């Protein structure tokens, strides 16, 4: 029971980190001048074009469900958890390798950057390694999780070709050419699949199906079986 309280507190803290980062980033983006988008509303809406923001939203949503104890063992939540975990890990790795030195930030932008690119990835990965939940992931969930990066890439390239905006230099054909963009995306795709496969393998190796995490919402089928086993109808 104590472990359950610690786990839920960790997930709650992770969700708060994401919320704080997004809350700081929104006014920073709204107040930025120049660029493709000329209104505060347009600049704020454009935040959804960034893989960092989308991955943090997935992490925040999954962490909040776990903190509130309403996350179950459904395939949908498994996809949400794995997609958020791998997406935020890729975010942290790519940021440190390719993006960290591109911009000079000040004030609240530094805070938002730290929360969304550094603290959130570390807390999400550490929380998953320490608290799971285990026994949720499968190879089928892995394939479903690939819809997120593929959809993001497709929307980014089509939208960019129409309006001339690309959220990151490595997906900008004007900088790298389409061949360079394809090469960069293959590298990141291999990283995504490799991390997802490692997560599934880890989960299957260390899952404790006979000792379910008690901070998860009970599975309805399991609850019915327990009632029958107890002789209560």
Tab-separated table of C-alpha atoms in Angstrom:
chain	number	residue	atom	x	y	z
A	1	UNK	CA	0.000	0.000	0.000
A	2	UNK	CA	2.843	2.393	0.824
A	3	UNK	CA	4.475	1.630	-2.527
A	4	UNK	CA	1.160	2.408	-4.223
A	5	UNK	CA	1.008	5.823	-2.528
A	6	UNK	CA	4.582	6.603	-3.552
A	7	UNK	CA	3.869	5.543	-7.137
A	8	UNK	CA	0.751	7.680	-7.390
A	9	UNK	CA	2.595	10.646	-5.866
A	10	UNK	CA	5.368	10.237	-8.457
A	11	UNK	CA	2.869	10.077	-11.316
A	12	UNK	CA	1.082	13.117	-9.915
A	13	UNK	CA	4.360	15.040	-9.723
A	14	UNK	CA	5.141	14.053	-13.327
A	15	UNK	CA	1.769	15.375	-14.479
A	16	UNK	CA	2.386	18.628	-12.570
A	17	UNK	CA	5.774	19.044	-14.264
A	18	UNK	CA	4.096	18.752	-17.661
A	19	UNK	CA	1.315	21.163	-16.680
A	20	UNK	CA	3.833	23.692	-15.325
A	21	UNK	CA	5.947	23.442	-18.468
A	22	UNK	CA	2.984	23.925	-20.769
A	23	UNK	CA	1.592	26.750	-18.626
A	24	UNK	CA	4.920	28.562	-18.947
A	25	UNK	CA	5.344	27.828	-22.658
A	26	UNK	CA	1.936	29.149	-23.727
A	27	UNK	CA	2.501	32.824	-22.759
A	28	UNK	CA	6.099	32.627	-24.000
A	29	UNK	CA	4.910	31.491	-27.435
A	30	UNK	CA	2.017	33.968	-27.458
A	31	UNK	CA	4.395	36.862	-26.817
A	32	UNK	CA	6.987	35.908	-29.406
A	33	UNK	CA	7.167	38.308	-32.333
A	34	UNK	CA	8.052	37.585	-35.944
A	35	UNK	CA	7.970	34.219	-37.668
A	36	UNK	CA	5.274	32.553	-39.705
A	37	UNK	CA	2.369	33.218	-37.334
A	38	UNK	CA	1.412	36.825	-36.692
A	39	UNK	CA	-1.178	36.501	-33.909
A	40	UNK	CA	-0.836	35.197	-30.334
A	41	UNK	CA	-3.635	32.679	-30.979
A	42	UNK	CA	-1.869	31.371	-34.071
A	43	UNK	CA	1.432	30.980	-32.245
A	44	UNK	CA	-0.209	29.170	-29.320
A	45	UNK	CA	-2.165	26.844	-31.643
A	46	UNK	CA	1.066	26.099	-33.490
A	47	UNK	CA	2.518	24.572	-30.315
A	48	UNK	CA	0.662	21.387	-31.257
A	49	UNK	CA	2.954	21.102	-34.281
A	50	UNK	CA	5.902	20.308	-32.003
A	51	UNK	CA	6.677	16.677	-31.166
A	52	UNK	CA	7.907	17.859	-27.768
A	53	UNK	CA	4.550	19.373	-26.867
A	54	UNK	CA	2.527	16.412	-28.146
A	55	UNK	CA	4.722	13.893	-26.315
A	56	UNK	CA	4.455	15.877	-23.088
A	57	UNK	CA	0.671	15.979	-23.408
A	58	UNK	CA	0.615	12.182	-23.779
A	59	UNK	CA	2.902	11.786	-20.755
A	60	UNK	CA	0.857	14.219	-18.696
A	61	UNK	CA	-2.432	12.510	-19.555
A	62	UNK	CA	-1.120	9.024	-18.776
A	63	UNK	CA	0.540	10.154	-15.553
A	64	UNK	CA	-2.595	11.946	-14.386
A	65	UNK	CA	-4.746	8.854	-14.975
A	66	UNK	CA	-2.271	6.780	-12.952
A	67	UNK	CA	-2.102	9.355	-10.169
A	68	UNK	CA	-5.899	9.415	-9.886
A	69	UNK	CA	-6.085	5.621	-9.879
A	70	UNK	CA	-8.421	5.460	-12.865
A	71	UNK	CA	-6.021	3.922	-15.392
A	72	UNK	CA	-6.828	0.331	-16.237
A	73	UNK	CA	-5.146	-2.449	-18.196
A	74	UNK	CA	-6.882	-1.712	-21.468
A	75	UNK	CA	-5.101	-1.797	-24.802
A	76	UNK	CA	-5.883	1.898	-25.224
A	77	UNK	CA	-4.102	2.851	-22.010
A	78	UNK	CA	-1.197	0.559	-22.878
A	79	UNK	CA	-0.798	2.392	-26.199
A	80	UNK	CA	-1.036	5.757	-24.420
A	81	UNK	CA	1.574	4.738	-21.861
A	82	UNK	CA	4.046	3.280	-24.354
A	83	UNK	CA	3.595	6.102	-26.870
A	84	UNK	CA	4.145	8.744	-24.216
A	85	UNK	CA	7.134	6.920	-22.733
A	86	UNK	CA	8.945	6.420	-26.039
A	87	UNK	CA	7.898	9.787	-27.456
A	88	UNK	CA	9.250	11.704	-24.471
A	89	UNK	CA	12.455	9.635	-24.470
A	90	UNK	CA	13.023	10.445	-28.144
A	91	UNK	CA	12.260	14.078	-27.313
A	92	UNK	CA	14.943	14.161	-24.630
A	93	UNK	CA	17.558	12.380	-26.749
A	94	UNK	CA	16.993	14.380	-29.957
A	95	UNK	CA	16.892	17.651	-28.035
A	96	UNK	CA	20.221	17.004	-26.337
A	97	UNK	CA	21.871	15.751	-29.524
A	98	UNK	CA	20.508	18.132	-32.161
A	99	UNK	CA	18.516	21.042	-30.733
A	100	UNK	CA	19.869	22.168	-27.363
A	101	UNK	CA	22.305	24.758	-28.737
A	102	UNK	CA	20.113	26.202	-31.490
A	103	UNK	CA	18.312	28.814	-29.396
A	104	UNK	CA	19.255	31.295	-26.687
A	105	UNK	CA	16.454	31.353	-24.128
A	106	UNK	CA	15.647	33.735	-21.291
A	107	UNK	CA	13.206	34.015	-18.399
A	108	UNK	CA	10.167	31.771	-18.471
A	109	UNK	CA	11.335	30.219	-21.732
A	110	UNK	CA	14.227	28.646	-19.819
A	111	UNK	CA	11.807	27.258	-17.229
A	112	UNK	CA	9.464	25.819	-19.876
A	113	UNK	CA	12.396	24.354	-21.791
A	114	UNK	CA	13.765	22.703	-18.645
A	115	UNK	CA	10.410	21.238	-17.641
A	116	UNK	CA	9.450	19.910	-21.084
A	117	UNK	CA	12.821	18.781	-22.438
A	118	UNK	CA	14.656	17.623	-19.325
A	119	UNK	CA	12.586	17.113	-16.170
A	120	UNK	CA	9.565	15.527	-17.855
A	121	UNK	CA	11.586	12.912	-19.793
A	122	UNK	CA	13.634	11.996	-16.719
A	123	UNK	CA	10.592	11.695	-14.451
A	124	UNK	CA	8.587	9.711	-16.995
A	125	UNK	CA	11.349	7.193	-17.675
A	126	UNK	CA	12.303	6.888	-13.995
A	127	UNK	CA	8.653	6.503	-12.988
A	128	UNK	CA	8.105	3.760	-15.537
A	129	UNK	CA	11.259	1.884	-14.488
A	130	UNK	CA	10.423	2.166	-10.785
A	131	UNK	CA	6.660	1.798	-10.732
A	132	UNK	CA	5.475	0.487	-14.103
A	133	UNK	CA	2.706	-0.487	-14.306
A	134	UNK	CA	4.008	-3.870	-15.399
A	135	UNK	CA	2.411	-6.530	-17.570
A	136	UNK	CA	0.695	-3.981	-19.814
A	137	UNK	CA	2.800	-3.939	-22.946
A	138	UNK	CA	2.814	-6.290	-25.909
A	139	UNK	CA	4.115	-6.388	-29.460
A	140	UNK	CA	0.631	-5.514	-30.696
A	141	UNK	CA	0.653	-2.380	-28.537
A	142	UNK	CA	4.087	-1.542	-29.945
A	143	UNK	CA	2.733	-1.502	-33.504
A	144	UNK	CA	-0.219	0.649	-32.471
A	145	UNK	CA	2.178	3.090	-30.815
A	146	UNK	CA	3.883	3.740	-34.164
A	147	UNK	CA	0.763	5.534	-35.408
A	148	UNK	CA	1.746	8.581	-33.347
A	149	UNK	CA	5.151	9.358	-34.923
A	150	UNK	CA	3.912	8.399	-38.395
A	151	UNK	CA	0.873	10.663	-38.120
A	152	UNK	CA	2.996	13.506	-36.713
A	153	UNK	CA	5.476	13.196	-39.584
A	154	UNK	CA	2.784	13.045	-42.265
A	155	UNK	CA	0.957	16.103	-40.909
A	156	UNK	CA	4.247	17.993	-40.443
A	157	UNK	CA	5.429	17.433	-44.013
A	158	UNK	CA	2.066	18.110	-45.673
A	159	UNK	CA	1.377	21.169	-43.524
A	160	UNK	CA	4.910	22.446	-44.026
A	161	UNK	CA	4.632	22.163	-47.797
A	162	UNK	CA	1.426	24.226	-47.656
A	163	UNK	CA	2.350	26.988	-45.185
A	164	UNK	CA	6.154	26.863	-45.255
A	165	UNK	CA	6.619	26.106	-41.543
A	166	UNK	CA	8.529	23.151	-40.126
A	167	UNK	CA	8.918	22.839	-36.335
A	168	UNK	CA	12.449	21.396	-36.474
A	169	UNK	CA	15.375	21.890	-38.867
A	170	UNK	CA	15.839	18.145	-39.409
A	171	UNK	CA	12.384	17.845	-41.053
A	172	UNK	CA	12.747	20.973	-43.182
A	173	UNK	CA	13.332	20.067	-46.869
A	174	UNK	CA	14.470	23.627	-47.504
A	175	UNK	CA	17.485	22.965	-45.263
A	176	UNK	CA	18.182	19.274	-45.822
A	177	UNK	CA	16.361	18.399	-49.025
A	178	UNK	CA	13.795	15.594	-49.044
A	179	UNK	CA	16.568	12.995	-49.117
A	180	UNK	CA	18.113	14.443	-45.981
A	181	UNK	CA	14.722	14.649	-44.279
A	182	UNK	CA	14.029	11.016	-45.174
A	183	UNK	CA	17.411	9.974	-43.757
A	184	UNK	CA	16.825	11.901	-40.511
A	185	UNK	CA	13.341	10.432	-40.117
A	186	UNK	CA	14.604	6.886	-40.680
A	187	UNK	CA	17.226	7.389	-37.957
A	188	UNK	CA	14.647	8.711	-35.506
A	189	UNK	CA	12.205	5.980	-36.541
A	190	UNK	CA	14.791	3.307	-35.795
A	191	UNK	CA	15.402	4.959	-32.427
A	192	UNK	CA	11.653	5.019	-31.698
A	193	UNK	CA	11.130	1.369	-32.639
A	194	UNK	CA	14.258	0.276	-30.767
A	195	UNK	CA	13.179	2.056	-27.589
A	196	UNK	CA	9.624	0.714	-27.878
A	197	UNK	CA	10.908	-2.844	-28.389
A	198	UNK	CA	13.234	-2.476	-25.409
A	199	UNK	CA	10.327	-1.226	-23.275
A	200	UNK	CA	8.120	-4.149	-24.296
A	201	UNK	CA	10.936	-6.621	-23.664
A	202	UNK	CA	11.651	-5.115	-20.247
A	203	UNK	CA	7.970	-5.149	-19.329
A	204	UNK	CA	7.490	-8.772	-20.371
A	205	UNK	CA	10.638	-9.847	-18.503
A	206	UNK	CA	9.866	-8.108	-15.230
A	207	UNK	CA	6.068	-8.194	-15.183
A	208	UNK	CA	4.381	-9.637	-12.112
A	209	UNK	CA	1.017	-10.705	-13.443
A	210	UNK	CA	0.204	-12.500	-10.197
A	211	UNK	CA	0.897	-9.307	-8.236
A	212	UNK	CA	-1.004	-6.559	-10.066
A	213	UNK	CA	-0.185	-2.925	-9.319
A	214	UNK	CA	-2.903	-1.831	-6.905
A	215	UNK	CA	-2.920	1.780	-8.133
A	216	UNK	CA	-4.552	0.622	-11.372
A	217	UNK	CA	-8.298	0.634	-11.716
A	218	UNK	CA	-9.592	-2.936	-11.357
A	219	UNK	CA	-10.299	-4.835	-14.547
A	220	UNK	CA	-14.064	-5.569	-14.718
A	221	UNK	CA	-13.527	-9.186	-15.805
A	222	UNK	CA	-11.093	-9.794	-12.950
A	223	UNK	CA	-13.529	-8.250	-10.483
A	224	UNK	CA	-16.298	-10.628	-11.615
A	225	UNK	CA	-13.966	-13.605	-11.196
A	226	UNK	CA	-13.038	-12.518	-7.665
A	227	UNK	CA	-16.724	-12.222	-6.723
A	228	UNK	CA	-17.445	-15.701	-8.110
A	229	UNK	CA	-14.431	-17.171	-6.325
A	230	UNK	CA	-15.672	-15.667	-3.080
A	231	UNK	CA	-19.075	-17.262	-3.608
A	232	UNK	CA	-20.869	-13.904	-3.733
A	233	UNK	CA	-23.375	-13.193	-6.495
